[in-house]
Amino acid sequence: MRVSLKLGLKPVDRVLGGVEERSLILIHEADPRSLGKFLALQVMKEKLESDNLVGYFNIGLPLSTFTAVAERFGIDIKGHLRENRLMIIDTFGSLYNLRQEINNVWYLSQPIILETLNAKYLEVIGAHKEKWKRLNMFEGRELWGVAISISDYLHMFGPQKTQRYLEMIDLQRAKSDVYKKYPAGTNVWVYSGNDVVVLPLIYRKASYVLKTESRITGEERVVRTMKIMKAPNLDGIPTFEYIVRRDGVEFL
């Protein structure tokens, strides 16, 4: 039986009553000015501060850049790593050999190609889940995965290879002991931009889709909106305006 979890985004939790455990939530950042990535950071912040477990997949940025942005947003990255609530898989650092020796930050073994990428992820995820199990950290905690942003794979590998990768990972994970031996998480993916190859595939895969857009008013003010595009039993397309502040996302 699926359990309903609070996402940490107030209008989504109010309208939908939360999200199903082990589901995939896509945040589609339709334009970069909408700052949709910060909705994922808000989820990450809420979950870590409420003593849950988060696995963060760092794909397209140097880890130092992500850490600086997250820390300014009020996420104590170093503290959560130190207290074992947060684990990071640094895909970017693995690809470009930019490695930092930090506790609970993992890297993938070379060579890194899309045909073997998921197997390498599973190896690292399994190793860290074993650590969480050894520390008895699963008990009473939610498990979340956050990836910012999946669309960075397009720049690294191209759309067709990325499409094939996303099509095969579900089958590989269904066969993996990592998701049989240990708890499985609820995942939040951010996808930036628009394309006709990969984005439609993720729309189909996701149980929930939140789309962020922005516009500039006559007063030169940026208006950012989030639409709930897809959810079980969704009636209509609820739309909410929000502001990104240094201490979090505020919905108006």
PDB file of C-alpha atoms in Angstrom:
ATOM      1  CA  MET A   1       0.000   0.000   0.000  1.00  0.00           C
ATOM      2  CA  ARG A   2       1.384   3.386  -1.046  1.00  0.00           C
ATOM      3  CA  VAL A   3       1.820   6.067   1.594  1.00  0.00           C
ATOM      4  CA  SER A   4       1.085   9.749   0.970  1.00  0.00           C
ATOM      5  CA  LEU A   5       3.999  12.057   1.796  1.00  0.00           C
ATOM      6  CA  LYS A   6       4.156  15.818   2.084  1.00  0.00           C
ATOM      7  CA  LEU A   7       6.197  17.239  -0.794  1.00  0.00           C
ATOM      8  CA  GLY A   8       7.198  20.389   1.056  1.00  0.00           C
ATOM      9  CA  LEU A   9       5.594  22.752  -1.488  1.00  0.00           C
ATOM     10  CA  LYS A  10       2.561  24.153   0.306  1.00  0.00           C
ATOM     11  CA  PRO A  11       0.066  24.519  -2.570  1.00  0.00           C
ATOM     12  CA  VAL A  12       0.843  21.031  -3.887  1.00  0.00           C
ATOM     13  CA  ASP A  13       0.366  19.510  -0.453  1.00  0.00           C
ATOM     14  CA  ARG A  14      -2.845  21.483   0.047  1.00  0.00           C
ATOM     15  CA  VAL A  15      -4.415  20.674  -3.348  1.00  0.00           C
ATOM     16  CA  LEU A  16      -3.199  17.098  -3.746  1.00  0.00           C
ATOM     17  CA  GLY A  17      -2.820  16.110  -0.105  1.00  0.00           C
ATOM     18  CA  GLY A  18       0.834  15.228  -0.755  1.00  0.00           C
ATOM     19  CA  VAL A  19       2.430  12.767  -3.183  1.00  0.00           C
ATOM     20  CA  GLU A  20       2.598   9.000  -3.255  1.00  0.00           C
ATOM     21  CA  GLU A  21       5.667   7.415  -1.745  1.00  0.00           C
ATOM     22  CA  ARG A  22       8.146   6.059  -4.337  1.00  0.00           C
ATOM     23  CA  SER A  23       6.626   8.198  -7.099  1.00  0.00           C
ATOM     24  CA  LEU A  24       8.505  10.390  -9.599  1.00  0.00           C
ATOM     25  CA  ILE A  25       7.854  14.128  -9.434  1.00  0.00           C
ATOM     26  CA  LEU A  26       9.029  16.116 -12.456  1.00  0.00           C
ATOM     27  CA  ILE A  27       9.631  19.844 -12.106  1.00  0.00           C
ATOM     28  CA  HIS A  28       9.676  21.173 -15.662  1.00  0.00           C
ATOM     29  CA  GLU A  29      11.529  24.484 -15.641  1.00  0.00           C
ATOM     30  CA  ALA A  30      10.150  25.756 -18.947  1.00  0.00           C
ATOM     31  CA  ASP A  31      12.418  28.801 -18.876  1.00  0.00           C
ATOM     32  CA  PRO A  32      15.474  29.430 -16.662  1.00  0.00           C
ATOM     33  CA  ARG A  33      14.133  32.771 -15.420  1.00  0.00           C
ATOM     34  CA  SER A  34      11.343  30.903 -13.629  1.00  0.00           C
ATOM     35  CA  LEU A  35      13.960  29.448 -11.233  1.00  0.00           C
ATOM     36  CA  GLY A  36      12.164  26.117 -11.055  1.00  0.00           C
ATOM     37  CA  LYS A  37      15.296  24.482  -9.674  1.00  0.00           C
ATOM     38  CA  PHE A  38      14.659  26.283  -6.409  1.00  0.00           C
ATOM     39  CA  LEU A  39      11.407  24.365  -5.969  1.00  0.00           C
ATOM     40  CA  ALA A  40      13.508  21.194  -5.847  1.00  0.00           C
ATOM     41  CA  LEU A  41      15.889  22.882  -3.412  1.00  0.00           C
ATOM     42  CA  GLN A  42      12.878  23.800  -1.274  1.00  0.00           C
ATOM     43  CA  VAL A  43      11.812  20.138  -1.156  1.00  0.00           C
ATOM     44  CA  MET A  44      15.372  19.139  -0.309  1.00  0.00           C
ATOM     45  CA  LYS A  45      15.586  21.765   2.433  1.00  0.00           C
ATOM     46  CA  GLU A  46      12.253  20.755   3.999  1.00  0.00           C
ATOM     47  CA  LYS A  47      13.127  17.059   4.000  1.00  0.00           C
ATOM     48  CA  LEU A  48      16.600  17.470   5.462  1.00  0.00           C
ATOM     49  CA  GLU A  49      15.445  19.876   8.171  1.00  0.00           C
ATOM     50  CA  SER A  50      12.737  17.398   9.216  1.00  0.00           C
ATOM     51  CA  ASP A  51      15.405  14.683   9.712  1.00  0.00           C
ATOM     52  CA  ASN A  52      14.722  12.674   6.581  1.00  0.00           C
ATOM     53  CA  LEU A  53      17.249  11.145   4.160  1.00  0.00           C
ATOM     54  CA  VAL A  54      18.124  12.708   0.794  1.00  0.00           C
ATOM     55  CA  GLY A  55      20.284  11.437  -2.028  1.00  0.00           C
ATOM     56  CA  TYR A  56      21.293  14.311  -4.310  1.00  0.00           C
ATOM     57  CA  PHE A  57      22.518  13.659  -7.871  1.00  0.00           C
ATOM     58  CA  ASN A  58      24.837  16.471  -8.955  1.00  0.00           C
ATOM     59  CA  ILE A  59      24.818  16.295 -12.752  1.00  0.00           C
ATOM     60  CA  GLY A  60      25.696  19.509 -14.564  1.00  0.00           C
ATOM     61  CA  LEU A  61      27.493  21.802 -12.114  1.00  0.00           C
ATOM     62  CA  PRO A  62      30.795  21.763 -10.242  1.00  0.00           C
ATOM     63  CA  LEU A  63      29.940  20.546  -6.746  1.00  0.00           C
ATOM     64  CA  SER A  64      31.398  23.725  -5.217  1.00  0.00           C
ATOM     65  CA  THR A  65      28.944  25.825  -7.269  1.00  0.00           C
ATOM     66  CA  PHE A  66      25.943  23.764  -6.184  1.00  0.00           C
ATOM     67  CA  THR A  67      27.075  23.855  -2.546  1.00  0.00           C
ATOM     68  CA  ALA A  68      27.467  27.650  -2.616  1.00  0.00           C
ATOM     69  CA  VAL A  69      23.973  28.148  -4.104  1.00  0.00           C
ATOM     70  CA  ALA A  70      22.348  25.699  -1.680  1.00  0.00           C
ATOM     71  CA  GLU A  71      24.094  27.215   1.341  1.00  0.00           C
ATOM     72  CA  ARG A  72      22.906  30.721   0.342  1.00  0.00           C
ATOM     73  CA  PHE A  73      19.392  29.258   0.082  1.00  0.00           C
ATOM     74  CA  GLY A  74      19.664  28.130   3.707  1.00  0.00           C
ATOM     75  CA  ILE A  75      20.551  24.449   3.241  1.00  0.00           C
ATOM     76  CA  ASP A  76      23.337  23.417   5.581  1.00  0.00           C
ATOM     77  CA  ILE A  77      24.998  21.066   3.101  1.00  0.00           C
ATOM     78  CA  LYS A  78      28.119  20.456   5.174  1.00  0.00           C
ATOM     79  CA  GLY A  79      26.102  19.875   8.341  1.00  0.00           C
ATOM     80  CA  HIS A  80      23.698  17.416   6.715  1.00  0.00           C
ATOM     81  CA  LEU A  81      26.607  15.523   5.133  1.00  0.00           C
ATOM     82  CA  ARG A  82      28.367  15.373   8.482  1.00  0.00           C
ATOM     83  CA  GLU A  83      25.248  14.065  10.235  1.00  0.00           C
ATOM     84  CA  ASN A  84      24.694  11.428   7.491  1.00  0.00           C
ATOM     85  CA  ARG A  85      21.234  12.646   6.419  1.00  0.00           C
ATOM     86  CA  LEU A  86      22.534  13.712   2.996  1.00  0.00           C
ATOM     87  CA  MET A  87      24.503  11.745   0.434  1.00  0.00           C
ATOM     88  CA  ILE A  88      25.700  13.209  -2.867  1.00  0.00           C
ATOM     89  CA  ILE A  89      26.622  11.414  -6.073  1.00  0.00           C
ATOM     90  CA  ASP A  90      28.804  13.878  -7.971  1.00  0.00           C
ATOM     91  CA  THR A  91      28.303  12.893 -11.598  1.00  0.00           C
ATOM     92  CA  PHE A  92      29.872  16.139 -12.832  1.00  0.00           C
ATOM     93  CA  GLY A  93      33.006  15.604 -10.766  1.00  0.00           C
ATOM     94  CA  SER A  94      33.175  11.996 -11.934  1.00  0.00           C
ATOM     95  CA  LEU A  95      32.988  13.002 -15.587  1.00  0.00           C
ATOM     96  CA  TYR A  96      35.558  15.768 -15.396  1.00  0.00           C
ATOM     97  CA  ASN A  97      37.717  14.303 -12.617  1.00  0.00           C
ATOM     98  CA  LEU A  98      37.009  17.191 -10.239  1.00  0.00           C
ATOM     99  CA  ARG A  99      36.967  15.254  -6.996  1.00  0.00           C
ATOM    100  CA  GLN A 100      36.802  16.460  -3.425  1.00  0.00           C
ATOM    101  CA  GLU A 101      37.362  14.134  -0.511  1.00  0.00           C
ATOM    102  CA  ILE A 102      34.211  14.845   1.492  1.00  0.00           C
ATOM    103  CA  ASN A 103      32.383  12.400   3.739  1.00  0.00           C
ATOM    104  CA  ASN A 104      29.199  11.026   2.101  1.00  0.00           C
ATOM    105  CA  VAL A 105      30.110  12.381  -1.359  1.00  0.00           C
ATOM    106  CA  TRP A 106      30.449   9.556  -3.885  1.00  0.00           C
ATOM    107  CA  TYR A 107      32.026   9.357  -7.323  1.00  0.00           C
ATOM    108  CA  LEU A 108      31.510   6.985 -10.234  1.00  0.00           C
ATOM    109  CA  SER A 109      34.279   4.798 -11.573  1.00  0.00           C
ATOM    110  CA  GLN A 110      35.632   5.527 -15.060  1.00  0.00           C
ATOM    111  CA  PRO A 111      34.868   5.242 -17.924  1.00  0.00           C
ATOM    112  CA  ILE A 112      31.476   6.948 -17.794  1.00  0.00           C
ATOM    113  CA  ILE A 113      29.212   6.327 -20.767  1.00  0.00           C
ATOM    114  CA  LEU A 114      25.422   6.192 -20.801  1.00  0.00           C
ATOM    115  CA  GLU A 115      25.417   2.457 -21.518  1.00  0.00           C
ATOM    116  CA  THR A 116      26.999   1.773 -18.112  1.00  0.00           C
ATOM    117  CA  LEU A 117      25.951   4.866 -16.170  1.00  0.00           C
ATOM    118  CA  ASN A 118      22.941   3.348 -14.414  1.00  0.00           C
ATOM    119  CA  ALA A 119      24.940   0.296 -13.299  1.00  0.00           C
ATOM    120  CA  LYS A 120      27.520   2.630 -11.777  1.00  0.00           C
ATOM    121  CA  TYR A 121      24.766   4.599 -10.038  1.00  0.00           C
ATOM    122  CA  LEU A 122      23.286   1.390  -8.629  1.00  0.00           C
ATOM    123  CA  GLU A 123      26.675   0.346  -7.275  1.00  0.00           C
ATOM    124  CA  VAL A 124      27.145   3.620  -5.410  1.00  0.00           C
ATOM    125  CA  ILE A 125      23.523   3.836  -4.226  1.00  0.00           C
ATOM    126  CA  GLY A 126      23.747   0.291  -2.881  1.00  0.00           C
ATOM    127  CA  ALA A 127      26.968   1.075  -1.004  1.00  0.00           C
ATOM    128  CA  HIS A 128      25.459   4.139   0.637  1.00  0.00           C
ATOM    129  CA  LYS A 129      22.168   2.443   1.477  1.00  0.00           C
ATOM    130  CA  GLU A 130      24.220  -0.244   3.207  1.00  0.00           C
ATOM    131  CA  LYS A 131      25.838   2.529   5.251  1.00  0.00           C
ATOM    132  CA  TRP A 132      22.433   3.991   6.166  1.00  0.00           C
ATOM    133  CA  LYS A 133      21.267   0.508   7.139  1.00  0.00           C
ATOM    134  CA  ARG A 134      24.354  -0.048   9.290  1.00  0.00           C
ATOM    135  CA  LEU A 135      23.730   3.290  11.046  1.00  0.00           C
ATOM    136  CA  ASN A 136      20.030   2.337  11.503  1.00  0.00           C
ATOM    137  CA  MET A 137      18.962   5.539   9.729  1.00  0.00           C
ATOM    138  CA  PHE A 138      16.062   4.177   7.683  1.00  0.00           C
ATOM    139  CA  GLU A 139      13.862   3.665  10.727  1.00  0.00           C
ATOM    140  CA  GLY A 140      11.173   6.375  10.951  1.00  0.00           C
ATOM    141  CA  ARG A 141      12.570   8.431   8.060  1.00  0.00           C
ATOM    142  CA  GLU A 142      11.472   9.180   4.510  1.00  0.00           C
ATOM    143  CA  LEU A 143      13.931   8.581   1.657  1.00  0.00           C
ATOM    144  CA  TRP A 144      14.143  11.105  -1.185  1.00  0.00           C
ATOM    145  CA  GLY A 145      16.201  11.424  -4.366  1.00  0.00           C
ATOM    146  CA  VAL A 146      16.750  14.827  -5.983  1.00  0.00           C
ATOM    147  CA  ALA A 147      18.333  15.399  -9.411  1.00  0.00           C
ATOM    148  CA  ILE A 148      19.081  18.926 -10.683  1.00  0.00           C
ATOM    149  CA  SER A 149      18.888  18.735 -13.597  1.00  0.00           C
ATOM    150  CA  ILE A 150      18.172  15.738 -15.833  1.00  0.00           C
ATOM    151  CA  SER A 151      18.347  17.920 -18.962  1.00  0.00           C
ATOM    152  CA  ASP A 152      22.104  18.338 -18.409  1.00  0.00           C
ATOM    153  CA  TYR A 153      22.498  14.820 -19.819  1.00  0.00           C
ATOM    154  CA  LEU A 154      21.502  16.236 -23.214  1.00  0.00           C
ATOM    155  CA  HIS A 155      24.516  18.554 -23.214  1.00  0.00           C
ATOM    156  CA  MET A 156      26.832  15.727 -22.181  1.00  0.00           C
ATOM    157  CA  PHE A 157      25.535  12.846 -24.306  1.00  0.00           C
ATOM    158  CA  GLY A 158      22.930  14.154 -26.780  1.00  0.00           C
ATOM    159  CA  PRO A 159      19.134  13.631 -26.884  1.00  0.00           C
ATOM    160  CA  GLN A 160      18.971  10.185 -28.503  1.00  0.00           C
ATOM    161  CA  LYS A 161      21.433   8.563 -26.091  1.00  0.00           C
ATOM    162  CA  THR A 162      19.710  10.256 -23.153  1.00  0.00           C
ATOM    163  CA  GLN A 163      16.359   8.921 -24.362  1.00  0.00           C
ATOM    164  CA  ARG A 164      17.711   5.362 -24.560  1.00  0.00           C
ATOM    165  CA  TYR A 165      19.209   5.691 -21.088  1.00  0.00           C
ATOM    166  CA  LEU A 166      15.933   6.841 -19.548  1.00  0.00           C
ATOM    167  CA  GLU A 167      14.025   4.072 -21.313  1.00  0.00           C
ATOM    168  CA  MET A 168      16.228   1.291 -19.922  1.00  0.00           C
ATOM    169  CA  ILE A 169      16.806   2.414 -16.321  1.00  0.00           C
ATOM    170  CA  ASP A 170      13.396   1.291 -15.036  1.00  0.00           C
ATOM    171  CA  LEU A 171      14.020  -2.266 -16.244  1.00  0.00           C
ATOM    172  CA  GLN A 172      17.531  -2.332 -14.755  1.00  0.00           C
ATOM    173  CA  ARG A 173      16.338  -0.993 -11.412  1.00  0.00           C
ATOM    174  CA  ALA A 174      13.451  -3.471 -11.261  1.00  0.00           C
ATOM    175  CA  LYS A 175      16.002  -6.289 -11.427  1.00  0.00           C
ATOM    176  CA  SER A 176      18.463  -4.721  -8.988  1.00  0.00           C
ATOM    177  CA  ASP A 177      18.859  -5.931  -5.407  1.00  0.00           C
ATOM    178  CA  VAL A 178      19.403  -2.291  -4.396  1.00  0.00           C
ATOM    179  CA  TYR A 179      15.624  -1.761  -4.546  1.00  0.00           C
ATOM    180  CA  LYS A 180      14.748  -5.143  -3.072  1.00  0.00           C
ATOM    181  CA  LYS A 181      17.209  -5.280  -0.181  1.00  0.00           C
ATOM    182  CA  TYR A 182      16.835  -1.633   0.865  1.00  0.00           C
ATOM    183  CA  PRO A 183      13.976   0.922   0.929  1.00  0.00           C
ATOM    184  CA  ALA A 184      13.225   2.774  -2.313  1.00  0.00           C
ATOM    185  CA  GLY A 185      12.885   6.547  -2.381  1.00  0.00           C
ATOM    186  CA  THR A 186      10.547   9.190  -3.753  1.00  0.00           C
ATOM    187  CA  ASN A 187      12.249  11.115  -6.551  1.00  0.00           C
ATOM    188  CA  VAL A 188      12.233  14.739  -7.683  1.00  0.00           C
ATOM    189  CA  TRP A 189      13.727  15.488 -11.102  1.00  0.00           C
ATOM    190  CA  VAL A 190      14.222  18.936 -12.596  1.00  0.00           C
ATOM    191  CA  TYR A 191      14.225  19.280 -16.378  1.00  0.00           C
ATOM    192  CA  SER A 192      15.190  22.661 -17.840  1.00  0.00           C
ATOM    193  CA  GLY A 193      14.042  23.849 -21.258  1.00  0.00           C
ATOM    194  CA  ASN A 194      11.983  22.181 -23.952  1.00  0.00           C
ATOM    195  CA  ASP A 195      12.748  19.444 -26.458  1.00  0.00           C
ATOM    196  CA  VAL A 196      10.697  16.969 -28.460  1.00  0.00           C
ATOM    197  CA  VAL A 197      12.721  13.818 -27.714  1.00  0.00           C
ATOM    198  CA  VAL A 198      13.453  13.469 -23.995  1.00  0.00           C
ATOM    199  CA  LEU A 199      10.948  15.760 -22.288  1.00  0.00           C
ATOM    200  CA  PRO A 200       7.805  13.929 -23.550  1.00  0.00           C
ATOM    201  CA  LEU A 201       9.287  10.654 -22.287  1.00  0.00           C
ATOM    202  CA  ILE A 202       9.773  12.050 -18.780  1.00  0.00           C
ATOM    203  CA  TYR A 203       6.258  13.524 -18.809  1.00  0.00           C
ATOM    204  CA  ARG A 204       4.970   9.982 -19.387  1.00  0.00           C
ATOM    205  CA  LYS A 205       7.231   8.430 -16.741  1.00  0.00           C
ATOM    206  CA  ALA A 206       6.379  10.954 -14.018  1.00  0.00           C
ATOM    207  CA  SER A 207       3.388  10.529 -11.728  1.00  0.00           C
ATOM    208  CA  TYR A 208       3.403  14.273 -11.014  1.00  0.00           C
ATOM    209  CA  VAL A 209       4.466  17.171 -13.247  1.00  0.00           C
ATOM    210  CA  LEU A 210       4.955  20.722 -11.997  1.00  0.00           C
ATOM    211  CA  LYS A 211       5.717  23.259 -14.722  1.00  0.00           C
ATOM    212  CA  THR A 212       7.344  26.599 -13.938  1.00  0.00           C
ATOM    213  CA  GLU A 213       7.179  29.625 -16.224  1.00  0.00           C
ATOM    214  CA  SER A 214       7.876  33.339 -15.965  1.00  0.00           C
ATOM    215  CA  ARG A 215       6.883  36.606 -17.607  1.00  0.00           C
ATOM    216  CA  ILE A 216       7.840  40.254 -17.214  1.00  0.00           C
ATOM    217  CA  THR A 217       5.071  42.754 -16.462  1.00  0.00           C
ATOM    218  CA  GLY A 218       4.825  46.318 -17.708  1.00  0.00           C
ATOM    219  CA  GLU A 219       6.399  47.402 -14.420  1.00  0.00           C
ATOM    220  CA  GLU A 220       9.485  45.274 -15.242  1.00  0.00           C
ATOM    221  CA  ARG A 221       8.529  42.811 -12.510  1.00  0.00           C
ATOM    222  CA  VAL A 222       9.223  39.116 -13.009  1.00  0.00           C
ATOM    223  CA  VAL A 223       6.144  36.988 -12.302  1.00  0.00           C
ATOM    224  CA  ARG A 224       6.879  33.303 -11.698  1.00  0.00           C
ATOM    225  CA  THR A 225       4.148  30.665 -11.820  1.00  0.00           C
ATOM    226  CA  MET A 226       3.938  26.953 -11.083  1.00  0.00           C
ATOM    227  CA  LYS A 227       1.271  24.807 -12.755  1.00  0.00           C
ATOM    228  CA  ILE A 228       0.304  21.315 -11.631  1.00  0.00           C
ATOM    229  CA  MET A 229       0.166  19.691 -15.063  1.00  0.00           C
ATOM    230  CA  LYS A 230      -0.176  16.053 -14.048  1.00  0.00           C
ATOM    231  CA  ALA A 231      -1.223  14.189 -10.904  1.00  0.00           C
ATOM    232  CA  PRO A 232      -3.510  11.251 -10.088  1.00  0.00           C
ATOM    233  CA  ASN A 233      -7.174  12.330 -10.319  1.00  0.00           C
ATOM    234  CA  LEU A 234      -6.189  15.917 -11.115  1.00  0.00           C
ATOM    235  CA  ASP A 235      -9.111  18.186 -12.014  1.00  0.00           C
ATOM    236  CA  GLY A 236      -7.966  21.153 -14.094  1.00  0.00           C
ATOM    237  CA  ILE A 237      -4.527  22.783 -14.016  1.00  0.00           C
ATOM    238  CA  PRO A 238      -4.061  24.651 -10.714  1.00  0.00           C
ATOM    239  CA  THR A 239      -1.674  27.601 -11.071  1.00  0.00           C
ATOM    240  CA  PHE A 240       0.241  29.368  -8.308  1.00  0.00           C
ATOM    241  CA  GLU A 241       2.505  32.408  -8.228  1.00  0.00           C
ATOM    242  CA  TYR A 242       5.677  32.293  -6.166  1.00  0.00           C
ATOM    243  CA  ILE A 243       8.710  34.322  -5.108  1.00  0.00           C
ATOM    244  CA  VAL A 244      12.196  32.923  -4.591  1.00  0.00           C
ATOM    245  CA  ARG A 245      13.786  34.429  -1.491  1.00  0.00           C
ATOM    246  CA  ARG A 246      17.124  33.763   0.163  1.00  0.00           C
ATOM    247  CA  ASP A 247      15.431  31.727   2.909  1.00  0.00           C
ATOM    248  CA  GLY A 248      13.064  29.730   0.713  1.00  0.00           C
ATOM    249  CA  VAL A 249      10.257  29.767  -1.847  1.00  0.00           C
ATOM    250  CA  GLU A 250       7.153  31.761  -0.904  1.00  0.00           C
ATOM    251  CA  PHE A 251       3.843  31.057  -2.642  1.00  0.00           C
ATOM    252  CA  LEU A 252       1.482  34.032  -2.988  1.00  0.00           C
TER     253      LEU A 252
END
